Coordinates of C-alpha atoms and ligand atoms in Angstrom, one line a residue:
Chain A
X196 CA 0.0 0.0 0.2
X197 CA 2.7 2.5 0.8
X198 CA 4.3 2.2 -2.4
X199 CA 2.1 3.4 -3.8
X200 CA 2.3 7.2 -4.9
X201 CA -0.2 9.8 -2.3
X202 CA -2.4 11.6 -4.6
X203 CA -3.4 7.8 -6.0
X204 CA -3.7 6.7 -2.8
X205 CA -5.8 10.0 -1.8
X206 CA -8.3 9.6 -4.3
X207 CA -8.1 5.1 -3.5
X208 CA -9.3 6.3 0.1
X209 CA -12.4 9.5 -1.7
X210 CA -13.7 6.4 -3.9
X211 CA -14.1 4.2 -1.0
X212 CA -16.1 6.3 1.0
X213 CA -18.4 6.2 -1.5
X214 CA -21.9 4.0 -1.1
X215 CA -21.7 0.4 -2.4
X216 CA -18.0 1.1 -3.2
X217 CA -15.9 -1.4 -1.2
X218 CA -11.6 -0.8 -1.5
X219 CA -11.2 -2.8 -3.8
X220 CA -13.7 -0.9 -6.1
X221 CA -12.0 2.2 -5.4
X222 CA -8.4 0.9 -7.1
X223 CA -10.0 -0.5 -9.5
X224 CA -11.2 2.8 -10.7
X225 CA -8.5 4.7 -9.5
X226 CA -6.5 2.6 -11.8
X227 CA -9.1 3.2 -14.5
X228 CA -8.5 7.1 -13.9
X229 CA -4.9 6.4 -14.5
X230 CA -5.1 4.8 -17.5
X231 CA -8.1 7.2 -19.1
X232 CA -7.2 9.8 -21.2
X233 CA -7.3 13.3 -19.7
X234 CA -10.2 14.8 -21.2
X235 CA -12.1 12.1 -19.7
X236 CA -10.5 12.4 -15.7
X237 CA -11.5 16.8 -15.8
X238 CA -15.4 16.0 -18.0
X239 CA -14.8 14.1 -14.7
X240 CA -14.2 16.6 -12.3
X241 CA -15.9 19.2 -13.8
X242 CA -19.6 17.3 -13.8
X243 CA -18.8 16.5 -9.8
X244 CA -18.1 19.9 -9.1
X245 CA -21.0 21.1 -11.1
X246 CA -23.9 19.4 -9.6
X247 CA -22.4 20.7 -6.6
X248 CA -22.2 24.5 -7.2
X249 CA -24.8 24.0 -10.0
X250 CA -28.0 21.8 -7.5
X251 CA -30.1 23.0 -5.3
X252 CA -33.1 22.0 -3.4
X253 CA -36.7 23.2 -5.2
X254 CA -37.5 25.4 -2.0
X255 CA -41.0 24.1 -2.8
X256 CA -41.0 20.7 -3.1
X257 CA -37.6 20.1 -1.9
X258 CA -36.4 18.0 -5.1
X259 CA -33.0 18.6 -6.2
X260 CA -33.2 21.2 -9.3
X261 CA -31.4 23.4 -11.6
X262 CA -33.1 26.8 -11.0
X263 CA -35.6 27.3 -7.8
X264 CA -38.4 26.3 -8.1
X265 CA -38.1 23.3 -10.0
X266 CA -39.1 22.6 -13.7
X267 CA -42.4 20.4 -12.0
X268 CA -43.5 23.1 -9.2
X269 CA -43.9 25.8 -12.3
X270 CA -45.2 23.1 -14.7
X271 CA -48.7 25.0 -15.4
X272 CA -49.5 21.0 -17.2
X273 CA -49.4 19.5 -14.2
X274 CA -52.1 18.4 -11.9
X275 CA -51.7 21.3 -8.6
X276 CA -53.6 19.9 -6.7
X277 CA -52.4 16.4 -5.9
X278 CA -49.3 16.0 -4.6
X279 CA -47.5 12.6 -4.5
X280 CA -44.8 12.9 -1.1
X281 CA -41.9 10.5 -1.7
X282 CA -38.8 9.7 1.2
X283 CA -35.9 10.7 -1.6
X284 CA -35.1 12.6 -4.9
X285 CA -34.4 9.7 -6.4
X286 CA -38.0 8.1 -5.5
X287 CA -39.3 11.6 -8.2
X288 CA -37.5 9.9 -10.8
X289 CA -38.7 5.9 -10.4
X290 CA -42.1 7.4 -10.7
X291 CA -42.2 10.1 -13.3
X292 CA -40.1 7.3 -15.1
X293 CA -43.8 5.3 -14.8
X294 CA -45.4 8.2 -17.0
X295 CA -48.5 7.6 -15.4
X296 CA -48.2 10.5 -12.8
X297 CA -49.2 14.3 -13.5
X298 CA -49.7 15.8 -10.2
X299 CA -46.9 17.6 -7.8
X300 CA -44.0 15.8 -6.1
X301 CA -43.0 16.8 -2.2
X302 CA -39.6 15.2 -0.4
X303 CA -39.9 14.2 2.8
X304 CA -35.6 13.7 2.7
X305 CA -35.9 10.5 5.0
X306 CA -38.5 8.9 7.2
X307 CA -39.0 9.1 10.9
X308 CA -36.7 6.8 12.8
X309 CA -36.4 7.6 16.2
X310 CA -33.7 4.8 16.3
X311 CA -31.6 6.8 13.7
X312 CA -31.8 10.2 15.7
X313 CA -34.8 11.3 13.2
X314 CA -37.8 13.2 14.2
X315 CA -40.7 14.7 12.9
X316 CA -38.8 18.2 13.0
X317 CA -36.0 16.7 10.8
X318 CA -38.0 15.9 7.8
X319 CA -39.5 18.6 5.4
X320 CA -42.9 18.6 6.9
X321 CA -43.6 21.9 8.0
X322 CA -43.0 22.3 4.1
X323 CA -45.2 20.1 3.0
X324 CA -48.3 20.9 5.2
X325 CA -47.5 25.3 3.9
X326 CA -48.3 23.3 0.3
X327 CA -52.1 22.2 1.6
X328 CA -54.2 25.0 0.7
X329 CA -55.0 24.6 -2.9
X330 CA -54.0 20.8 -2.2
X331 CA -57.3 18.0 -3.2
X332 CA -55.3 14.5 -2.6
X333 CA -51.8 13.8 -0.4
X334 CA -50.4 10.7 -2.0
X335 CA -48.2 9.2 0.2
X336 CA -45.2 6.9 -1.7
X337 CA -43.8 6.0 1.7
X338 CA -41.3 3.0 1.4
X339 CA -43.0 0.1 3.1
X340 CA -40.9 -0.6 6.5
X341 CA -41.3 -0.4 9.8
X342 CA -39.8 3.8 9.7
X343 CA -42.1 4.0 7.1
X344 CA -45.7 2.7 8.0
X345 CA -45.1 5.1 11.0
X346 CA -44.8 8.1 8.9
X347 CA -47.0 7.4 6.6
X348 CA -49.3 7.0 9.6
X349 CA -47.8 10.8 10.9
X350 CA -48.9 12.5 8.2
X351 CA -51.8 11.2 7.5
X352 CA -53.2 12.6 10.8
X353 CA -51.7 15.5 10.1
X354 CA -53.1 16.1 6.3
X355 CA -56.8 14.6 7.1
X356 CA -57.4 17.0 10.0
X357 CA -57.6 19.3 7.5
X358 CA -60.0 17.8 5.4
X359 CA -57.7 16.4 2.6
X360 CA -58.2 13.1 0.8
X361 CA -54.9 10.9 1.2
X362 CA -54.0 7.6 -0.2
X363 CA -51.0 5.5 0.2
X364 CA -49.6 3.6 -2.4
X365 CA -48.7 0.4 -0.9
X366 CA -50.4 -2.4 -2.2
X367 CA -48.3 -3.5 -5.7
X368 CA -45.2 -3.1 -3.9
X369 CA -44.6 -6.5 -2.1
X370 CA -43.4 -5.8 1.3
X371 CA -39.7 -4.8 2.0
X372 CA -39.1 -3.3 -1.7
X373 CA -37.7 -0.1 -2.3
X374 CA -39.6 2.8 -4.2
X375 CA -36.4 3.3 -6.0
X376 CA -35.9 -0.4 -6.8
X377 CA -39.5 -0.4 -7.9
X378 CA -39.8 -1.7 -11.9
X379 CA -42.5 1.0 -14.0
X380 CA -44.8 -2.2 -13.8
X381 CA -45.1 -2.8 -10.2
X382 CA -45.1 0.7 -9.8
X383 CA -47.2 2.0 -12.1
X384 CA -50.3 -0.7 -10.6
X385 CA -49.3 0.9 -7.2
X386 CA -50.5 4.7 -8.1
X387 CA -53.6 3.2 -9.9
X388 CA -54.5 0.8 -6.6
X389 CA -53.7 3.7 -4.1
X390 CA -55.0 3.1 -1.1
X391 CA -57.5 5.7 1.5
X392 CA -56.2 6.3 4.3
Chain B
X272 CA -35.4 -34.9 15.4
X273 CA -31.9 -36.6 16.4
X274 CA -28.2 -35.1 15.9
X275 CA -26.3 -38.2 14.3
X276 CA -22.9 -36.1 14.3
X277 CA -21.3 -32.8 14.7
X278 CA -18.1 -31.1 14.3
X279 CA -16.7 -28.3 15.2
X280 CA -14.0 -25.8 14.6
X281 CA -11.7 -23.5 16.4
X282 CA -15.0 -23.1 18.7
X283 CA -14.9 -22.6 22.2
X284 CA -11.7 -25.0 23.3
X285 CA -11.7 -27.7 20.5
X286 CA -9.6 -26.4 17.3
X287 CA -11.7 -29.3 14.9
X288 CA -13.2 -31.7 16.9
X289 CA -15.5 -34.9 15.3
X290 CA -19.0 -36.5 17.1
X291 CA -20.6 -39.3 17.0
X292 CA -24.6 -39.5 18.6
X293 CA -26.4 -42.6 19.9
X294 CA -30.2 -41.7 19.2
X295 CA -31.0 -42.1 22.2
X296 CA -29.1 -40.8 26.2
X297 CA -25.5 -39.2 25.3
X298 CA -23.3 -38.6 28.4
X299 CA -21.0 -35.8 27.8
X300 CA -18.7 -36.6 30.6
X301 CA -15.1 -35.0 31.4
X302 CA -13.1 -33.2 34.0
X303 CA -14.3 -29.6 34.6
X304 CA -13.3 -27.0 31.8
X305 CA -12.8 -29.8 29.6
X306 CA -15.7 -28.8 27.2
X307 CA -18.8 -30.3 27.9
X308 CA -20.6 -27.9 28.7
X309 CA -19.2 -26.4 24.9
X310 CA -20.6 -29.2 23.4
X311 CA -24.6 -28.3 24.5
X312 CA -23.8 -24.9 23.4
X313 CA -22.6 -25.7 19.8
X314 CA -26.2 -27.5 19.4
X315 CA -28.1 -24.5 21.0
X316 CA -26.1 -23.0 18.4
X317 CA -27.4 -25.3 15.4
X318 CA -31.5 -24.7 17.0
X319 CA -31.1 -21.0 18.2
X320 CA -28.9 -19.6 16.6
X321 CA -27.2 -17.7 19.5
X322 CA -25.9 -19.8 23.0
X323 CA -27.9 -19.9 26.2
X324 CA -24.4 -18.4 28.1
X325 CA -23.3 -15.7 26.2
X326 CA -24.8 -13.1 24.5
X327 CA -21.3 -12.0 22.7
X328 CA -20.5 -14.4 19.8
X329 CA -16.8 -13.7 19.7
X330 CA -16.6 -15.0 22.9
X331 CA -17.0 -18.6 21.4
X332 CA -14.1 -18.1 18.9
X333 CA -11.5 -20.6 19.9
X334 CA -8.4 -17.6 21.3
X335 CA -6.6 -16.1 18.7
X336 CA -8.9 -17.4 15.6
X337 CA -11.0 -15.1 13.8
X338 CA -14.0 -17.3 13.3
X339 CA -15.4 -20.7 13.8
X340 CA -17.4 -23.1 12.5
X341 CA -20.7 -25.5 13.9
X342 CA -21.4 -28.4 11.0
X343 CA -24.7 -31.1 12.0
X344 CA -25.8 -33.6 10.9
X345 CA -29.6 -34.1 11.5
X346 CA -32.1 -36.3 11.2
X347 CA -35.6 -35.9 11.3
X348 CA -39.0 -38.0 12.2
X349 CA -40.0 -39.3 8.0
X350 CA -36.0 -39.9 8.4
X351 CA -34.5 -36.5 6.0
X352 CA -31.8 -35.0 6.7
X353 CA -31.1 -31.7 7.9
X354 CA -27.0 -30.8 7.7
X355 CA -26.7 -27.3 9.3
X356 CA -24.0 -25.2 9.1
X357 CA -23.3 -21.9 11.4
X358 CA -20.7 -20.0 11.1
X359 CA -19.7 -16.9 12.9
X360 CA -16.4 -14.5 12.0
X361 CA -15.5 -11.1 13.9
X362 CA -15.3 -9.4 11.1
X363 CA -18.5 -11.0 8.9
X364 CA -21.2 -11.9 11.5
X365 CA -23.2 -14.8 11.4
X366 CA -24.3 -17.1 8.5
X367 CA -26.3 -20.1 9.0
X368 CA -26.8 -22.6 6.4
X369 CA -29.5 -25.6 5.8
X370 CA -28.7 -28.1 3.0
X371 CA -26.4 -26.1 1.0
X372 CA -28.7 -22.8 0.8
X373 CA -28.5 -19.7 3.8
X374 CA -30.6 -18.6 5.4
X375 CA -31.7 -14.9 5.1
X376 CA -33.1 -14.3 8.5
X377 CA -33.0 -15.9 11.6
X378 CA -36.5 -15.9 11.8
X379 CA -36.8 -18.7 9.2
X380 CA -34.6 -20.8 10.7
X381 CA -35.7 -21.0 14.8
X382 CA -38.0 -23.9 15.3
X383 CA -36.3 -25.8 12.8
X384 CA -34.9 -28.0 15.6
X385 CA -36.6 -28.2 18.3
X386 CA -34.6 -28.5 21.7
X387 CA -35.4 -27.9 24.9
X388 CA -32.4 -27.2 28.2
X389 CA -32.4 -27.5 31.1
X390 CA -29.3 -26.0 32.6
X391 CA -28.3 -24.0 36.0
X392 CA -30.0 -21.5 35.1
X393 CA -33.2 -22.8 34.3
X394 CA -34.0 -22.4 38.1
X395 CA -34.7 -18.9 37.0
X396 CA -38.5 -20.1 35.8
X397 CA -39.9 -20.3 39.1
X398 CA -37.5 -18.1 41.8
X399 CA -36.3 -15.5 38.9
X400 CA -37.2 -12.4 38.0
X401 CA -39.8 -11.7 36.4
X402 CA -37.9 -10.9 32.9
X403 CA -36.1 -14.7 33.2
X404 CA -39.7 -15.7 33.3
X405 CA -41.1 -13.8 30.5
X406 CA -38.0 -15.2 28.6
X407 CA -38.5 -18.9 29.2
X408 CA -42.4 -18.3 27.4
X409 CA -40.6 -16.7 24.7
X410 CA -38.2 -19.3 24.0
X411 CA -40.9 -21.8 23.6
X412 CA -43.2 -19.5 21.4
X413 CA -40.4 -18.1 19.1
X414 CA -39.9 -22.1 18.9
X415 CA -43.5 -22.9 18.1
X416 CA -45.0 -19.9 16.3
X417 CA -42.3 -18.7 13.2
X418 CA -45.0 -15.3 13.8
X419 CA -44.6 -15.1 17.5
X420 CA -40.9 -14.6 16.6
X421 CA -41.3 -12.3 14.1
X422 CA -44.0 -10.1 15.6
X423 CA -41.6 -10.0 18.9
X424 CA -39.1 -8.7 17.7
X425 CA -41.2 -6.3 15.7
X426 CA -42.9 -5.3 19.0
X427 CA -39.2 -4.9 20.5
X428 CA -37.8 -3.1 18.0
X429 CA -40.7 -0.5 17.6
X430 CA -40.8 -0.4 21.4
X431 CA -37.6 0.9 21.8
X432 CA -38.2 3.4 18.9
X433 CA -40.9 4.8 21.5
X434 CA -39.0 5.0 24.0
X435 CA -36.2 6.8 22.2
X436 CA -39.0 9.1 21.5
X437 CA -39.7 9.6 25.2
X438 CA -36.5 10.6 25.4
X439 CA -35.6 13.0 22.8
X440 CA -39.3 15.1 23.5
X441 CA -37.7 15.0 27.5
X442 CA -34.8 16.5 26.1
X443 CA -36.4 19.1 24.2
X444 CA -39.2 19.6 26.3
X445 CA -42.0 18.3 24.2
X446 CA -44.9 17.0 27.0
X447 CA -47.5 16.7 24.7
X448 CA -48.8 13.4 23.8
X449 CA -48.8 14.4 19.7
X450 CA -49.8 12.4 16.5
X451 CA -46.2 11.2 16.6
X452 CA -47.3 9.2 19.8
X453 CA -50.2 8.6 18.3
X454 CA -49.1 7.4 15.0
X455 CA -46.1 4.9 16.7
X456 CA -48.5 3.4 19.1
X457 CA -51.9 2.8 17.2
X458 CA -48.6 0.9 15.3
X459 CA -47.3 -1.0 18.3
X460 CA -50.7 -2.3 19.9
X461 CA -51.3 -4.5 16.8
X462 CA -47.8 -6.0 17.7
X463 CA -48.2 -6.6 21.1
X464 CA -52.3 -8.1 20.9
X465 CA -50.6 -10.5 18.2
X466 CA -48.4 -11.8 21.3
X467 CA -51.1 -11.5 24.0
X468 CA -53.0 -13.8 22.2
X469 CA -50.3 -16.4 21.6
X470 CA -49.0 -16.0 25.4
X471 CA -53.2 -16.9 26.5
X472 CA -53.4 -19.3 24.1
X473 CA -50.1 -21.2 25.4
X474 CA -50.7 -20.7 28.9
X475 CA -54.9 -22.6 28.6
X476 CA -52.4 -25.4 26.3
X477 CA -49.4 -25.9 28.4
X478 CA -51.4 -25.6 32.1
X479 CA -53.3 -29.3 31.2
X480 CA -49.3 -30.7 30.4
X481 CA -47.8 -28.8 32.9
X482 CA -50.5 -30.2 35.1
X483 CA -50.7 -33.5 34.2
X484 CA -46.3 -34.0 34.5
X485 CA -46.6 -32.4 37.9
X486 CA -48.9 -35.0 39.4
X487 CA -47.0 -37.8 37.9
X488 CA -43.2 -36.6 39.1
X489 CA -44.1 -35.4 42.4
X490 CA -46.1 -36.7 45.6
X491 CA -47.4 -33.2 46.7
X492 CA -50.9 -33.1 46.3
X493 CA -51.1 -29.2 46.4
X494 CA -52.4 -27.5 43.0
X495 CA -50.5 -26.7 40.7
X496 CA -50.7 -23.5 37.8
X497 CA -48.4 -21.4 35.5
X498 CA -50.3 -18.4 35.6
X499 CA -49.6 -15.2 33.5
X500 CA -51.2 -12.0 34.7
X501 CA -51.1 -9.8 31.7
X502 CA -50.5 -5.7 31.8
X503 CA -53.4 -5.1 30.3
X504 CA -56.6 -6.6 31.7
X505 CA -58.8 -6.7 28.8
X506 CA -61.6 -9.1 29.3
X507 CA -62.0 -9.9 25.2
X508 CA -59.2 -9.8 22.8
X509 CA -61.7 -7.4 20.4
X510 CA -61.3 -5.0 23.2
X511 CA -57.5 -5.9 24.2
X512 CA -56.0 -2.5 21.1
X513 CA -58.2 0.1 22.9
X514 CA -57.6 -0.4 26.6
X515 CA -53.8 -0.2 25.9
X516 CA -53.8 2.9 23.2
X517 CA -55.5 4.3 26.3
X518 CA -52.8 3.5 29.0
X519 CA -50.3 4.2 26.4
X520 CA -52.2 7.8 26.5
X521 CA -52.5 8.0 30.3
X522 CA -49.1 7.2 31.6
X523 CA -47.6 9.2 28.6
X524 CA -46.6 11.4 31.3
X525 CA -44.5 9.2 33.6
X526 CA -42.9 7.5 31.5
X527 CA -41.8 10.9 29.9
X528 CA -39.5 11.0 33.4
X529 CA -38.4 7.5 33.3
X530 CA -37.8 7.3 29.5
X531 CA -39.6 3.6 29.4
X532 CA -42.8 3.0 28.3
X533 CA -44.4 1.3 31.0
X534 CA -47.7 -0.3 29.5
X535 CA -47.7 -3.4 27.2
X536 CA -47.1 -7.2 26.7
X537 CA -43.0 -6.5 28.0
X538 CA -44.4 -6.3 31.7
X539 CA -46.7 -9.2 31.8
X540 CA -46.6 -10.9 34.5
X541 CA -45.8 -14.7 35.1
X542 CA -46.8 -17.0 38.2
X543 CA -46.7 -20.2 39.5
X544 CA -49.2 -20.9 41.6
X545 CA -48.8 -23.6 44.2
X546 CA -51.8 -24.7 46.4
X547 CA -52.8 -21.3 47.2
X548 CA -49.1 -19.6 46.9
X549 CA -47.0 -18.1 44.6
X550 CA -44.0 -20.4 44.6
X551 CA -41.5 -18.3 44.4
X552 CA -41.9 -16.9 47.8
X553 CA -43.6 -19.4 49.6
X554 CA -42.6 -22.8 47.7
X555 CA -39.9 -25.1 49.1
X556 CA -36.8 -26.3 47.8
X557 CA -37.9 -29.8 46.7
X558 CA -40.6 -27.8 45.6
X559 CA -39.1 -25.6 42.9
X560 CA -37.0 -28.7 41.9
X561 CA -39.8 -30.8 41.2
X562 CA -41.8 -27.7 39.6
X563 CA -38.6 -26.5 37.1
X564 CA -38.5 -30.5 36.1
X565 CA -42.5 -30.2 35.0
X566 CA -42.1 -27.3 33.4
X567 CA -39.1 -28.8 31.2
X568 CA -40.9 -31.4 30.6
X569 CA -44.2 -29.5 29.6
X570 CA -42.0 -27.6 27.8
X571 CA -40.5 -30.5 25.5
X572 CA -44.3 -32.0 25.3
X573 CA -45.8 -28.5 24.0
X574 CA -43.0 -28.3 21.4
X575 CA -43.6 -31.6 20.0
X576 CA -47.0 -31.2 19.4
X577 CA -47.2 -27.6 18.1
X578 CA -44.3 -29.0 15.8
X579 CA -45.1 -32.6 15.1
X580 CA -40.8 -33.5 15.9
X581 CA -38.9 -35.4 18.9
X582 CA -37.6 -32.2 20.7
X583 CA -34.3 -32.9 21.9
X584 CA -32.8 -32.5 25.3
X585 CA -29.6 -30.8 26.5
X586 CA -29.4 -31.1 30.5
X587 CA -26.4 -29.7 31.4
X588 CA -24.7 -30.6 34.8
X589 CA -27.9 -32.3 35.7
X590 CA -26.3 -34.4 38.8
X591 CA -25.1 -31.3 40.7
X592 CA -28.4 -29.9 40.2
X593 CA -30.6 -32.6 40.6
X594 CA -29.9 -35.7 43.0
X595 CA -29.5 -39.3 42.1
X596 CA -33.5 -40.6 42.6
X597 CA -34.8 -37.2 39.9
X598 CA -31.7 -37.4 37.3
X599 CA -32.8 -41.2 36.9
X600 CA -36.7 -40.0 36.8
X601 CA -35.3 -37.4 34.1
X602 CA -33.9 -39.6 32.1
X603 CA -35.7 -42.6 31.9
X604 CA -39.0 -40.7 31.3
X605 CA -37.7 -39.3 28.0
X606 CA -34.6 -41.4 27.0
X607 CA -37.5 -43.8 25.3
X608 CA -39.0 -40.9 23.3
X609 CA -35.9 -38.3 22.9
X610 CA -31.9 -38.0 22.2
X611 CA -31.1 -36.2 25.3
X612 CA -28.1 -34.9 25.9
X613 CA -26.0 -35.6 29.6
X614 CA -22.5 -33.7 30.9
X615 CA -21.0 -35.1 34.2
X616 CA -18.1 -34.3 35.3
X617 CA -17.5 -38.3 36.5
X618 CA -18.8 -41.0 34.3
X619 CA -19.2 -43.1 37.1
X620 CA -21.2 -40.7 38.5
X621 CA -23.5 -41.7 36.6
X622 CA -22.8 -45.1 36.6
X623 CA -23.4 -45.4 39.7
X624 CA -26.9 -43.9 39.6
X625 CA -27.8 -46.7 37.8
X626 CA -27.9 -45.7 34.0
X627 CA -25.0 -48.4 32.6
X628 CA -28.8 -51.1 32.8
X629 CA -30.0 -48.4 30.4
X630 CA -28.1 -50.3 27.1
X631 CA -28.8 -47.5 24.9
X632 CA -26.4 -45.0 26.7
X633 CA -23.4 -43.9 24.9
X634 CA -20.8 -42.5 26.8
X635 CA -18.7 -39.9 25.0
X636 CA -15.7 -38.9 27.2
X637 CA -14.5 -35.9 25.9
X638 CA -11.5 -35.6 28.9
X639 CA -9.7 -37.9 27.4
X640 CA -10.1 -37.6 23.8
X641 CA -12.0 -41.0 23.6
X642 CA -15.5 -42.3 22.2
X643 CA -17.0 -45.2 23.7
Ligands
ATP270 N1 -12.9 -18.9 23.5 C1 -12.2 -20.2 23.6 N2 -10.8 -20.6 23.4 C2 -10.4 -21.5 24.5 N3 -11.0 -22.2 25.1 C3 -12.2 -21.4 26.2 C4 -13.0 -20.8 24.7 N4 -14.2 -20.4 26.1 C5 -13.6 -21.4 26.8 N5 -12.5 -21.8 26.6 C6 -12.2 -22.9 28.2 O1 -13.1 -24.2 27.9 C7 -13.3 -24.6 29.0 C8 -15.2 -24.5 29.2 O2 -15.7 -25.2 29.0 P1 -17.0 -26.1 29.2 O3 -17.3 -24.8 30.0 O4 -17.4 -26.5 28.1 O5 -16.5 -26.6 30.1 P2 -17.1 -28.0 30.9 O6 -17.1 -28.8 30.7 O7 -18.5 -27.5 31.1 O8 -16.5 -27.5 32.6 P3 -17.8 -28.1 34.3 O9 -17.4 -29.4 34.1 O10 -16.4 -27.2 35.0 O11 -19.0 -27.0 33.1 C9 -12.4 -23.8 30.1 O12 -11.2 -24.1 30.3 C10 -12.1 -22.1 29.8 O13 -11.2 -21.9 29.7
MG271 MG1 -20.3 -27.5 32.2
ZN272 ZN1 -39.8 21.8 -7.1

């Protein structure tokens, strides 16, 4: 290990911090870059800087975007009376791919998880409640896990107390399957078969 | 169920050891510290994926090694083989492989090899704390019903999440029973109800078996009862969730201060009533022992009934714990139909108890490394 030049070691260390990347893979990635053309490496570096400099969170829906508010929130062709609540920006992507949802989104940024120190104040819940005025239905697209179930129940209590219809997609999703991994067909069925809470 | 062969690799003091067993009685003999209890511990691992004497798996790894492996070759009532391999390594944790296929969840494995253990700790069933008594029924029900085990785990996780929320709220000075607690509790009580229902059903069925054994083994003319006093007393199960929710809400302020949820099946009490009295404070030593033995048999019988499969008995240090007459009775009784493992420091001592008459008994002398 110590025979590696310092700059290579640093690169390996940084890759190894990525989710799902172990030391071996980190080394492979680093050596790939060593071999790659200079332009390729520069393009990668620039892409990384761009996402950090140009990507913001939409102040309305909390999704990632280059402009604020994001294109979904400002799209007049979308149905502004329905909000689909999801855990992470990746879930927005998964649902958009089905092409079956034309409402707006709200990204919570996680689920309520007391054992991981995440309570109601740590999620973007107030932001959601502030958006409810002209809303007719809220769809909860929250994973059917232990924490997901608690979060969905909690949100439904808050939203229903304002006389707004709340539904949850879950039926089509096998228990334990995360939204982001569900295929488009499953997700489409889940959206159509949502249940009233 | 019968364990035919056992192989231990880097487990406790064994670096590599192979055992072959008899289908009835197996005496595991050897001097103190020779590794007798470790053999029972290994069998316990194969059945319940854990030890009965420690919660720290790495303690069982042979000193200076990185992992241990246990292999067991079992045969069930239908003569189907069950090859179980349990690995534990400091870095990768635990893995259980059955006939070549890895178990994905612990709950899929528990109950495949029904066992009953009698160890010096078994005294806690009659004279230990409430939590030790609850673990007696939890261990039986978890082996008997996968659904119970899964519910119990989920209940415990939700309960610790609730306790953590109490602590967080207390720190932040939030002292209202709000929608977050309401949501957690509505889900929690669903699991509480499942546990409650199973426990009450168990009490009914188990008592009949227990009382029967108690009569057979003792000349005590008193009546005996294994009684569960549920923390939530609801006259019918439909009302249970509602009662439980109300109590959770009523006790909220108190729980907030203590940081612990004081309502639910985690506080069910278990009492063994002998004659008119609770055995814990009032029972004589002899009454305690007879009751413990009757409970162990009843445990085995109950499990056999539910699983439709003979259980394996692990009897650790039986002779240190019971007198000759009682030991003989136990071994005579279960040795006919079940496979039994008994540890003893002195074979001569066991023979002196009259066990040599049992022609099927096998003596495994680990102290000298010989198998007779
Ligand atoms: N992880 C380990 N590595 C090596 N040796 C160990 C390990 N754990 C325990 N031992 C040794 O194994 C012995 C204890 O084994 P065990 O409890 O099975 O003995 P035993 O035959 O049941 O003894 P007793 O008759 O006193 O009950 C002790 O000598 C202990 O030092
Ligand atoms: Mg011992
Ligand atoms: Zn937006």
